[in-house]
Coordinates of C-alpha atoms in Angstrom, one line a residue:
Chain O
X933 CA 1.1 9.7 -31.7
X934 CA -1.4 8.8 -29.2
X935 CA -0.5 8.8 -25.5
X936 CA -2.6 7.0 -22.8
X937 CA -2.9 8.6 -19.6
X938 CA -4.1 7.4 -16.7
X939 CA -5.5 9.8 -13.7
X940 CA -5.1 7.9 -10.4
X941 CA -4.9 8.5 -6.7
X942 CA -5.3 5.3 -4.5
X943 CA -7.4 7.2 -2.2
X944 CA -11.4 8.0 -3.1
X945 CA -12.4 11.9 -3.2
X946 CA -9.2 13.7 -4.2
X947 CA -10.4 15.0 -7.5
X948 CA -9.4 12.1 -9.9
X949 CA -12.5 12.6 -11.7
X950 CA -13.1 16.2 -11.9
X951 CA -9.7 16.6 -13.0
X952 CA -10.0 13.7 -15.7
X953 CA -13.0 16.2 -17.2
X954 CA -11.3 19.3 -16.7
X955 CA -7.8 18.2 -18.1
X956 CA -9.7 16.1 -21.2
X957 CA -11.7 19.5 -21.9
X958 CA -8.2 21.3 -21.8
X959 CA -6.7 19.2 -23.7
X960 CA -9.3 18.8 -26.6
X961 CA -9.7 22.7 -26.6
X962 CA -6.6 23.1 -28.7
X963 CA -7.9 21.2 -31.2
X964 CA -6.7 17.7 -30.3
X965 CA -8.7 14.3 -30.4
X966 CA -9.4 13.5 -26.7
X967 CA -11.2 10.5 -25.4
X968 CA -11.5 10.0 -21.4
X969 CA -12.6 7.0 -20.4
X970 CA -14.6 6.1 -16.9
X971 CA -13.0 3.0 -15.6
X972 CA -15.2 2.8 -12.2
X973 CA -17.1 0.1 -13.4
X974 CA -20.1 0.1 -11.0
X975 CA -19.9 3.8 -9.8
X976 CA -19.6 5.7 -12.8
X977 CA -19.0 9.6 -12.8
X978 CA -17.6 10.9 -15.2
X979 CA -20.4 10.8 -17.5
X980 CA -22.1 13.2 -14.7
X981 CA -19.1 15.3 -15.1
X982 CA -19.3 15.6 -18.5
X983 CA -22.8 16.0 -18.5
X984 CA -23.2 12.9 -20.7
X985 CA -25.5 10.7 -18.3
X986 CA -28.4 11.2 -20.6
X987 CA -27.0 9.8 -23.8
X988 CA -25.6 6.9 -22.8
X989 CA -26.4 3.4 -24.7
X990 CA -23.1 0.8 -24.6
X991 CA -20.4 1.4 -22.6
X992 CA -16.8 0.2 -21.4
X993 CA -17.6 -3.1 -20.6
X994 CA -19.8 -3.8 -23.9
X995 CA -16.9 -2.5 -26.1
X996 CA -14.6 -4.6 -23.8
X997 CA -16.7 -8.1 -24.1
X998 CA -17.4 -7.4 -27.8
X999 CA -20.8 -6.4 -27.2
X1000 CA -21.0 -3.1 -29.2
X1001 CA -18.7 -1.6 -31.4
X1002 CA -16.2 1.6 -30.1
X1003 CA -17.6 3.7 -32.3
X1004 CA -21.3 2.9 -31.0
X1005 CA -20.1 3.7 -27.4
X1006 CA -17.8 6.7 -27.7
X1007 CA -20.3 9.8 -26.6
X1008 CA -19.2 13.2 -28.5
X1009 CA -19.4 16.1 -26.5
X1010 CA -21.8 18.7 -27.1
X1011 CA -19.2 21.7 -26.5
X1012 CA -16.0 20.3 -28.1
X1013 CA -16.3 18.8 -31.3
X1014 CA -12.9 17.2 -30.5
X1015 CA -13.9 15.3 -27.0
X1016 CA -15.4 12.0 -26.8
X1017 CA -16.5 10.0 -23.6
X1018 CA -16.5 6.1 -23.2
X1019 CA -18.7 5.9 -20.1
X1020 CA -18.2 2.9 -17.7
X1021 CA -20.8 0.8 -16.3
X1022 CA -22.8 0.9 -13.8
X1023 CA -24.5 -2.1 -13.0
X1024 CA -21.9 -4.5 -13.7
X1025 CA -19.0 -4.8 -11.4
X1026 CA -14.8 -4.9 -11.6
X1027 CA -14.2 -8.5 -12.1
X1028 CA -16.4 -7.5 -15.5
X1029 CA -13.4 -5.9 -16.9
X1030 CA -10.2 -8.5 -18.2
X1031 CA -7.2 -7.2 -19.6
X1032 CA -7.3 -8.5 -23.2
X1033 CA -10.8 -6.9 -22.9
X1034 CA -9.1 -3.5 -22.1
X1035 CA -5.8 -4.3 -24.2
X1036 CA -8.3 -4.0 -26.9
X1037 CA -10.1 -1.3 -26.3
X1038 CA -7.2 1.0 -25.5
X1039 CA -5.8 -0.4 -28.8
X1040 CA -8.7 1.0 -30.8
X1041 CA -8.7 4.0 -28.9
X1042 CA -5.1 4.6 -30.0
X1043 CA -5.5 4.7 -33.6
X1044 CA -8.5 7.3 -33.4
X1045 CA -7.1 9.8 -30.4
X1046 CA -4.0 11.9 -29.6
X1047 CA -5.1 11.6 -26.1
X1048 CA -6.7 8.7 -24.0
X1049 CA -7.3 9.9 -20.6
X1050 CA -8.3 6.6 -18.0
X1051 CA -9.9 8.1 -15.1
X1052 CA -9.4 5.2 -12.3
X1053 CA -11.2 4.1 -9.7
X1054 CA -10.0 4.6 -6.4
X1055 CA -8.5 1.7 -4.6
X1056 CA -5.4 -0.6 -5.4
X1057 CA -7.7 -3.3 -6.9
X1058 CA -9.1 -4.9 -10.2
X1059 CA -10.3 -1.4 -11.5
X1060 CA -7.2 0.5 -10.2
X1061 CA -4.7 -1.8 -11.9
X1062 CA -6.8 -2.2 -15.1
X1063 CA -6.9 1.9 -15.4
X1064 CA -3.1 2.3 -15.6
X1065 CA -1.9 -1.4 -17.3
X1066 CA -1.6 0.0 -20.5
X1067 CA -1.0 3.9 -19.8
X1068 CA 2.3 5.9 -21.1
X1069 CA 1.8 8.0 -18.1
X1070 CA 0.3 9.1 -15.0
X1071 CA -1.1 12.4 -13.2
X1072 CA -1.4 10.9 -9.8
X1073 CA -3.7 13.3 -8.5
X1074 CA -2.9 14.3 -4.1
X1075 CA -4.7 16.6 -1.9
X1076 CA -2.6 18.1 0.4
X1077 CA -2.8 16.1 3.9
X1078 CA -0.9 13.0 5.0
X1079 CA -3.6 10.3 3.9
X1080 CA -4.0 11.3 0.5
X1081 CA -0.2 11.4 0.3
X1082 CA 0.5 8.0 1.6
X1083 CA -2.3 6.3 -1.0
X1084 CA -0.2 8.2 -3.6
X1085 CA 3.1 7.2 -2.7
X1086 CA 1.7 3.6 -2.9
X1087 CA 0.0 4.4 -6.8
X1088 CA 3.4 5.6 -7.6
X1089 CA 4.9 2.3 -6.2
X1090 CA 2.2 0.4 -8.3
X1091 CA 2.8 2.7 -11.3
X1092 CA 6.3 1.7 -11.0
X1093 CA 5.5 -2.3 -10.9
X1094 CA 2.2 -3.2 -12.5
X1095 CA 2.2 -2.0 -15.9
X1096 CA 2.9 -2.8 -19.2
X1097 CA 5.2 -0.4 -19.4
X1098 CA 7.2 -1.1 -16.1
X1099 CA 6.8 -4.8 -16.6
X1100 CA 8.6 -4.6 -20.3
X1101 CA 11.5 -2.2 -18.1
X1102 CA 10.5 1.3 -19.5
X1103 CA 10.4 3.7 -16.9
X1104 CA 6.4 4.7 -16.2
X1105 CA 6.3 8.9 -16.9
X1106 CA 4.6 10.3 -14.1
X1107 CA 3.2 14.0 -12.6
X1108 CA 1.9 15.1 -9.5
X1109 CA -1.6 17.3 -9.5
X1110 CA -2.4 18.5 -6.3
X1111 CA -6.0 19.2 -5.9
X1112 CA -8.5 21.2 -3.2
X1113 CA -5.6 23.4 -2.2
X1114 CA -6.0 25.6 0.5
X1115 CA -4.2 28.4 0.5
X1116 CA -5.4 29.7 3.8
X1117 CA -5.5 26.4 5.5
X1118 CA -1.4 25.8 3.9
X1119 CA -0.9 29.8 5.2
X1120 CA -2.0 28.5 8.3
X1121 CA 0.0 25.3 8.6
X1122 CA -2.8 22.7 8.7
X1123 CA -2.4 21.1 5.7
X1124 CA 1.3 20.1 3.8
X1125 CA 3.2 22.5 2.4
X1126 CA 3.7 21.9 -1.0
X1127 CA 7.3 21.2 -0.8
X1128 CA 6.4 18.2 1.8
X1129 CA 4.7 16.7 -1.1
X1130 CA 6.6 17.1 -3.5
X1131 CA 9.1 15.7 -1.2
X1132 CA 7.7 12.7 0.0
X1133 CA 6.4 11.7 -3.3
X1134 CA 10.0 12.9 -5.6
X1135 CA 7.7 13.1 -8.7
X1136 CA 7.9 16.6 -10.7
X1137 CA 4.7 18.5 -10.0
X1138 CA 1.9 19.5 -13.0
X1139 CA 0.3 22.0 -11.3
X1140 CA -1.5 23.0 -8.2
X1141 CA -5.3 23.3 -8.6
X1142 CA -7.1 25.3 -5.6
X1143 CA -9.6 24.6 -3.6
X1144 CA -12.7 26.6 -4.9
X1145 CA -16.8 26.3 -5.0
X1146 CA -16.6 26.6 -8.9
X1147 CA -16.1 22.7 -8.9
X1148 CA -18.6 21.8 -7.3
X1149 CA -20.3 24.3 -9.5
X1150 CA -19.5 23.3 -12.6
X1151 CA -20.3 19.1 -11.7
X1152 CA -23.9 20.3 -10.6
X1153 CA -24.0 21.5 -13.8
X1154 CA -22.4 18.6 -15.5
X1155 CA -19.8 20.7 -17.3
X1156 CA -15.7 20.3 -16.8
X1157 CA -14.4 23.2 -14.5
X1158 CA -12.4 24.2 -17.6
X1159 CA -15.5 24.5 -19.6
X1160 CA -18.3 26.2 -17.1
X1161 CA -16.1 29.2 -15.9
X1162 CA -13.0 29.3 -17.6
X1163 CA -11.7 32.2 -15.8
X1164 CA -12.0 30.9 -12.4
X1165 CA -8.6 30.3 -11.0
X1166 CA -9.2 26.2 -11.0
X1167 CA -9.9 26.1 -14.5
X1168 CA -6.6 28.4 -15.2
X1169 CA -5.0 25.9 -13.5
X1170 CA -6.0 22.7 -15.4
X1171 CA -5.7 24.1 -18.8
X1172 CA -1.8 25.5 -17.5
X1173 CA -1.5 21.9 -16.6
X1174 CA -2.8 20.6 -20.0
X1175 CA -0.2 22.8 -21.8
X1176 CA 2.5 21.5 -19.7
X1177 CA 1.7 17.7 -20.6
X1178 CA 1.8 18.8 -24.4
X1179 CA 5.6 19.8 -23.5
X1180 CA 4.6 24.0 -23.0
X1181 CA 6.9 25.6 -20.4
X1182 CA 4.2 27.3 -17.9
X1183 CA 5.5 29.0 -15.0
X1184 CA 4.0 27.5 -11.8
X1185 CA 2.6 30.0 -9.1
X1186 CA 1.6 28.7 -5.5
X1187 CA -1.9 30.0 -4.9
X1188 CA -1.2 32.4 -2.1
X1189 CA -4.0 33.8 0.9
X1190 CA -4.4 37.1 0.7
X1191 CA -5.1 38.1 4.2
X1192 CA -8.0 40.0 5.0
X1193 CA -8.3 42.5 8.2
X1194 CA -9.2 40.0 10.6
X1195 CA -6.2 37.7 9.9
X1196 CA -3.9 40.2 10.2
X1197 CA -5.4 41.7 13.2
X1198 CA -5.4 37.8 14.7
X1199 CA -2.2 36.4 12.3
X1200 CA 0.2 37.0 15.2
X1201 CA -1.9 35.1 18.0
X1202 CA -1.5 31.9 15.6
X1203 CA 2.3 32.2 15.1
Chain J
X559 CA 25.6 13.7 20.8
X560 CA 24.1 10.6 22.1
X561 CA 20.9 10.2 23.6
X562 CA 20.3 7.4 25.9
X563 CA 17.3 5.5 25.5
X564 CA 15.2 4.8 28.5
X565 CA 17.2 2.1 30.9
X566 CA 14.1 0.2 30.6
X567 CA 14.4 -3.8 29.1
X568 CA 12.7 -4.4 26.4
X569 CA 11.1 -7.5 25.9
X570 CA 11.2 -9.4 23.3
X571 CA 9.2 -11.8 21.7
X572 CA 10.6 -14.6 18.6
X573 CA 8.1 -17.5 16.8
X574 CA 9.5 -20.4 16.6
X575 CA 8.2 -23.5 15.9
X576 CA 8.9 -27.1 17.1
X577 CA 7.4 -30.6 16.2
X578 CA 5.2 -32.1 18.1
X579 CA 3.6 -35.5 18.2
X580 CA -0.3 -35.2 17.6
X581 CA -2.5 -38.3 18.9
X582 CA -5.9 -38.1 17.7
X583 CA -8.3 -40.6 19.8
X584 CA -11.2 -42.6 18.5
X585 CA -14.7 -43.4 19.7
X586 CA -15.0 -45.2 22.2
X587 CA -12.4 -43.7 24.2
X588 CA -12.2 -46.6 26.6
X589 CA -11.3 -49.2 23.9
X590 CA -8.7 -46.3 22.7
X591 CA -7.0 -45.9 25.9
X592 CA -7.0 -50.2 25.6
X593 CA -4.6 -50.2 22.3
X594 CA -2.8 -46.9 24.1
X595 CA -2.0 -49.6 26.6
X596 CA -1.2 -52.0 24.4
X597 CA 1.1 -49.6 22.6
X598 CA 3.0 -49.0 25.2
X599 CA 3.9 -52.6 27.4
X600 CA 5.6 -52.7 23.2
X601 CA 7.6 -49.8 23.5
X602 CA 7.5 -48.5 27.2
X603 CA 8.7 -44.7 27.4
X604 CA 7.9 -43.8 23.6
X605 CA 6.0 -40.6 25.1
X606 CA 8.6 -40.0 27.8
X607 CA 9.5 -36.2 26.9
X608 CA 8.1 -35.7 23.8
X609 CA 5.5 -32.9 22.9
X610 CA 2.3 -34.2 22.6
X611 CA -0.7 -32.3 21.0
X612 CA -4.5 -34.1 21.6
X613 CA -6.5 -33.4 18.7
X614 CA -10.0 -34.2 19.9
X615 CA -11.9 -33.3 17.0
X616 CA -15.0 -35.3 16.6
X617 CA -15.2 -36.8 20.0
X618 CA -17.7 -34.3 21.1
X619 CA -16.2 -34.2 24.6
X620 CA -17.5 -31.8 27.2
X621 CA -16.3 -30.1 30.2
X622 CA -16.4 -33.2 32.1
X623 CA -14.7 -35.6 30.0
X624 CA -12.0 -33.4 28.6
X625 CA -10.2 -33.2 31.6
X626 CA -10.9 -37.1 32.5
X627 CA -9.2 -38.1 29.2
X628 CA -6.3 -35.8 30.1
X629 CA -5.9 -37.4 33.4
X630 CA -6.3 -40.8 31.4
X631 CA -3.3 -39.7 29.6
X632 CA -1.2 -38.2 32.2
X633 CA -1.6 -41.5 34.5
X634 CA -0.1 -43.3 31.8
X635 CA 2.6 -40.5 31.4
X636 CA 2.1 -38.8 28.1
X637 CA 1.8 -35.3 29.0
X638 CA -0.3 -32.9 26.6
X639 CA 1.2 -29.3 25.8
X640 CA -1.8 -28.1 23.7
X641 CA -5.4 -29.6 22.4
X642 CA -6.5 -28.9 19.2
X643 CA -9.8 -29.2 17.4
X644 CA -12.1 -28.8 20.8
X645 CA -14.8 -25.8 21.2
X646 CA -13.7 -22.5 22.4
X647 CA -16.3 -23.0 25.2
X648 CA -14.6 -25.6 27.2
X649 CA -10.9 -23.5 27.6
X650 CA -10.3 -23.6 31.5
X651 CA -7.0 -22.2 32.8
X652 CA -6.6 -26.0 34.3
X653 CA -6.1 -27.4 30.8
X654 CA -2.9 -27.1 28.1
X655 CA -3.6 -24.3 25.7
X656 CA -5.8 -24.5 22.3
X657 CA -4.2 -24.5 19.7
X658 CA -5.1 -23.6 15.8
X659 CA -3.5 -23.6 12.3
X660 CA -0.9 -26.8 12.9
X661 CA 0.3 -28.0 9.7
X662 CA 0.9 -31.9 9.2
X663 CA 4.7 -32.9 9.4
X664 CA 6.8 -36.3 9.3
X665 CA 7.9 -36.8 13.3
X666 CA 9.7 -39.3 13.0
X667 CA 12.6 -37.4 10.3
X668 CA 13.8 -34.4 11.5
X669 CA 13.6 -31.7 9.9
X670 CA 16.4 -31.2 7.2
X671 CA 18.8 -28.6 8.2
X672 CA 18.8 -25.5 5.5
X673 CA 22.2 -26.7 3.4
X674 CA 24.6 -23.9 4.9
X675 CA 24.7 -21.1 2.6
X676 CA 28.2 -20.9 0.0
X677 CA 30.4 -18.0 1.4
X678 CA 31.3 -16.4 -1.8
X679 CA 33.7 -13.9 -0.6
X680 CA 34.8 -13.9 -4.1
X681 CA 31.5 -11.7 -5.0
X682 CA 30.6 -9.1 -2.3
X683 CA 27.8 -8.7 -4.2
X684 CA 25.5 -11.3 -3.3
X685 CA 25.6 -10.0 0.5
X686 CA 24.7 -6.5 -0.5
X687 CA 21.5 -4.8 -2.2
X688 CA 21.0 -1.9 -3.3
X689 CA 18.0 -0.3 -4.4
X690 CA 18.2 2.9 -6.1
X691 CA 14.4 4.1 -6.5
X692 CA 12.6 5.3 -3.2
X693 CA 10.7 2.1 -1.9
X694 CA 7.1 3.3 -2.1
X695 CA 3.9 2.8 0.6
X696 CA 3.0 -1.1 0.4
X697 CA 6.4 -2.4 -0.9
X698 CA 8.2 -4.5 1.0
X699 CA 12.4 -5.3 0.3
X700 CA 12.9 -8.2 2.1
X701 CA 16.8 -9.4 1.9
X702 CA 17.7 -11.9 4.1
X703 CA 21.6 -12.6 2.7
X704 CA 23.1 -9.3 4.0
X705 CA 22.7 -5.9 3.9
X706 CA 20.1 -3.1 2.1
X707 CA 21.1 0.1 1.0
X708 CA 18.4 2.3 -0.2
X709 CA 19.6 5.8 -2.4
X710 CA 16.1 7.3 -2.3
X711 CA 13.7 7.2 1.0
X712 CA 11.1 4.7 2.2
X713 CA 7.6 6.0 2.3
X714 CA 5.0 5.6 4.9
X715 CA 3.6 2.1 5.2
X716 CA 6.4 0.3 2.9
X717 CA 9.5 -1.4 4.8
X718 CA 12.6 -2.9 4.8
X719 CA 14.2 -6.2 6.2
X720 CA 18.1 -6.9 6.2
X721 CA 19.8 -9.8 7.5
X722 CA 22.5 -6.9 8.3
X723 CA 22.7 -3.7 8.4
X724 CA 20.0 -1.0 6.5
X725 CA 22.0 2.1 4.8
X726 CA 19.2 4.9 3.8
X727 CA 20.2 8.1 2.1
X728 CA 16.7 9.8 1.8
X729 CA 14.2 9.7 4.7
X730 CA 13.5 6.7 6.6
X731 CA 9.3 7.3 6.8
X732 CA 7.9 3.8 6.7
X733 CA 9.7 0.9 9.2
X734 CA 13.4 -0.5 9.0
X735 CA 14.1 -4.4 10.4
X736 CA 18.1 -4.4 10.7
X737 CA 19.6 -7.8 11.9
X738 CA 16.0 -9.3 11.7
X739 CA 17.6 -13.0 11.3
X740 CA 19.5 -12.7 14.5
X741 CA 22.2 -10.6 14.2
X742 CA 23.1 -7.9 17.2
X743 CA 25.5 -6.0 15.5
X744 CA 23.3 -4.5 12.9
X745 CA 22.6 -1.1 12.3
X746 CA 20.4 1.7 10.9
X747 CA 21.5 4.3 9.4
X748 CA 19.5 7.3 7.3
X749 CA 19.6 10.5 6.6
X750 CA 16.2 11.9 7.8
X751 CA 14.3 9.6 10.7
X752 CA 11.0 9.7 11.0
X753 CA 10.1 6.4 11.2
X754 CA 7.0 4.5 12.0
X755 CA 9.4 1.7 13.5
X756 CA 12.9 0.6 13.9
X757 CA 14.1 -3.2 14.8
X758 CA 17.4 -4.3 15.5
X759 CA 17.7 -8.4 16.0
X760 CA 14.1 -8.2 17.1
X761 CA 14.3 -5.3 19.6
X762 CA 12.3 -2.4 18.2
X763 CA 11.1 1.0 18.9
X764 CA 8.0 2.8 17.5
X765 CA 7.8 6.2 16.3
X766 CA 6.2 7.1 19.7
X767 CA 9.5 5.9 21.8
X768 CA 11.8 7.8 19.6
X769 CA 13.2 11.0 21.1
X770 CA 11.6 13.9 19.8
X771 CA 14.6 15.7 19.0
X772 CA 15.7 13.2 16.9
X773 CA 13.1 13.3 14.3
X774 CA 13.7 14.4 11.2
X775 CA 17.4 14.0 11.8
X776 CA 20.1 12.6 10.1
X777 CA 20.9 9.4 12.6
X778 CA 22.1 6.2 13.4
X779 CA 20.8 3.3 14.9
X780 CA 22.6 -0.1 16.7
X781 CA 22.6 -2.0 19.6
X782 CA 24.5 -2.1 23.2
X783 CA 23.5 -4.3 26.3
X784 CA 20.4 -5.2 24.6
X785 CA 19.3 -1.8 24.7
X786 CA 18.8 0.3 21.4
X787 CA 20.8 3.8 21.1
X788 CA 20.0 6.2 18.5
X789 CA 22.4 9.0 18.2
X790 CA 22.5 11.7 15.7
X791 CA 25.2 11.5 12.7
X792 CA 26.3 14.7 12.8

């Protein structure tokens, strides 16, 4: 049975994207049918991401409006025989997108994938709501310090009120994946502590992907983190999250600082 | 344990709105003062007390003649509590107020007093709400009838408004508006305060005034002698 996800955030730069890439790749590595689909109509990604940007002819909006067909749109990737991308567009804008438009296409999509993955837009608006209106559930996607928190707790709120799924009285399943953790900065006690999250925002927790230069790595390259260097510790970390969602029980392991000479010669001045 | 606040009066500040009677004169504003005359040898006294608002929109007046048609106005006792409609430019501390954003109303009816609510006592019920998921960032539980009780917390940014009393049992993050429809003998009470603001009856305190040893704490909140006391629960 398909299930629609829908990766949100409220706030712009957490990781929404990266992780819709790296999770789809995760996902569509053990041999499911994976389609992620770039909702940020007007500043499209995730076909960077994916390393896609070059092949794209009809996107979203076409499939949407009736323009192309899905199957003219969808973008196979070149690693995973199992992982499609249906780019977004990027010189038309939010108000493009209506909902019977997207009721549609997220219909189709349905009968041809075990997964859908929506990567939303930032923002509460047009994009934002579209994203998640149809989705069976959520990885609302946090970075450890208060802002990114706050935007969260007010998806969550959103999750909770503004889709199909809430509106018809079904309770919205949704998972916390906190990105760009620091585990020096949390040892240090300038960012949350992963228990203030998870308290604040009272959702069960995915996973906890760490902060790390292979990310930016593998987007130069156009490749999903789980993809480019899968035995860097962020791309261990998505593909434990993608076996959670498929209902695996992974044990979860806080990435912990290991201190070096100078922080324990200078640990005590901090305390 | 109980803290005292800082002896210090708050002050407080209410809307509230009130009709007033809006005359709107025409061009030229001799001949209008003429029929204002006229108006009045048939009912002598009809401005006598009433709130009067000069809309001067489209007479083009400037800083000369705004003031005359006041003193026009006052000679023949209607006394002007605001203008509306006349440029920003031409505000002088001598003259009433500008005013913006009035909304067209029948004077001469008053207002319809809201039909007094049914007392139900019959179904507690309707005077009490209870939400059982956290209120999230940007939501907004506004409940005018009685009081709110809320089993998860309230997130940073959302808030909630009782007619009474506000009963939290997570962390109070976002604000909390207790008694916000007039009623002193409100009260807050949550189990983890770190609020961004607390109101009782209109009084309120900001994160910032809270005592720092209260944050974080399980606590309650009411008023005495217009002053607002937060003391810890346990």
């Amino acid at each position: 049975m398909a299930e629609v996800m829908v990766v949100t955030s409220g706030k712009g730069g957490v990781g929404k994207t990266t992780s819709t890439a790296a999770l789809g790749a995760a996902l569509a590595q053990t041999g499911q049918t994976v389609a992620v689909v770039d909702f940020d109509v007007g500043l499209r990604n995730l076909d960077l991401i994916m390393g896609a940007e070059r092949r794209v002819v009809y996107d979203l909006i076409n499939v949407a409006n009736g323009e192309a067909r899905l199957h003219q749109a969808l973008i196979r990737d070149k690693r995973i025989e199992t992982l499609y991308l249906l780019p977004a567009s990027q010189t038309r804008d939010k108000d493009a997108l209506t909902e019977e438009g997207v009721k549609r296409v997220i219909g189709e999509l349905r009968e041809r994938f075990d997964w859908i993955i929506c990567d939303s837009p930032a923002g509460i608006e047009r994009g934002a709501t579209l994203a998640m209106k149809y989705a069976d559930l959520a990885v609302v996607i946090a970075n450890p310090e208060v802002s990114s928190v706050r935007d969260s707790d007010r998806i969550i709120g959103l999750l909770d009120a503004k889709t199909e799924k809430a509106e018809s009285g079904q309770r919205m399943e949704k998972h916390l994946l906190l990105t760009r953790y620091d585990a020096a900065r949390a040892g240090r006690g300038e960012m949350l502590s992963v228990e203030d999250v998870l308290e604040i925002l009272s959702i069960p927790l995915l996973g906890i992907i760490p902060e790390s230069e292979e990310v930016l790595r593998a987007s130069n390259v156009g490749s999903p983190v789980t993809l480019n260097n899968a035995a860097s510790a962020p791309a261990r970390a998505y593909m434990d999250a993608a076996r959670r969602l498929c209902g695996e029980d992974v044990a979860m392991s806080i990435p912990m600082h290991r201190k070096g000479f100078l922080d324990r010669l200078f640990g005590r001045r901090a305390a | 344990m109980t803290i005292q606040t800082k002896p210090t009066r708050a002050i407080r500040f209410r809307g509230r709105s009130f009709l007033a009677l809006v005359l709107n004169p025409e061009l030229p504003v001799g001949e209008w003062l003429g029929e204002v005359d006229a108006w009045l040898g048939r009912s002598p006294g009809f401005f006598g007390g009433k709130p009067v608002v000069l809309d001067v929109t489209g007479l083009s007046l400037d800083r000369k003649s705004l003031p005359a048609l006041i003193a026009d106005l006052a000679q023949r006792q209607i006394r002007i509590m605001g203008i509306e409609g006349a440029e920003a430019k031409l505000a002088s501390p001598d003259l009433p107020p500008f005013l913006s954003g009035g909304r067209p109303a029948s004077f001469m009816g008053r207002p319809e007093p809201e039909p007094e609510p049914v007392k139900t006592a019959a179904n507690p019920a309707a005077h009490s709400l209870l939400v059982e998921a956290p209120v999230r960032s940007g939501q907004s539980i506004v409940f005018p009838e009685g009081d709110v009780t809320v089993m998860g917390s309230i997130g940073s940014g959302a808030e909630v408004i009782a007619g009474g009393s506000i009963h939290i049992y997570g962390a109070l993050r976002g604000r909390a508006m207790a008694g916000a429809y007039g009623n002193a003998r409100a009260r807050i009470f949550c189990r983890k305060l770190e609020a961004e603001l607390i109101a009782i009856d209109g009084l309120y305190k900001i994160a910032d005034e809270i005592e720092p040893q209260l944050r974080k704490k399980p606590v309650q909140a009411w008023l005495e002698d217009e002053t607002m006391k937060i003391t810890l629960l346990d």
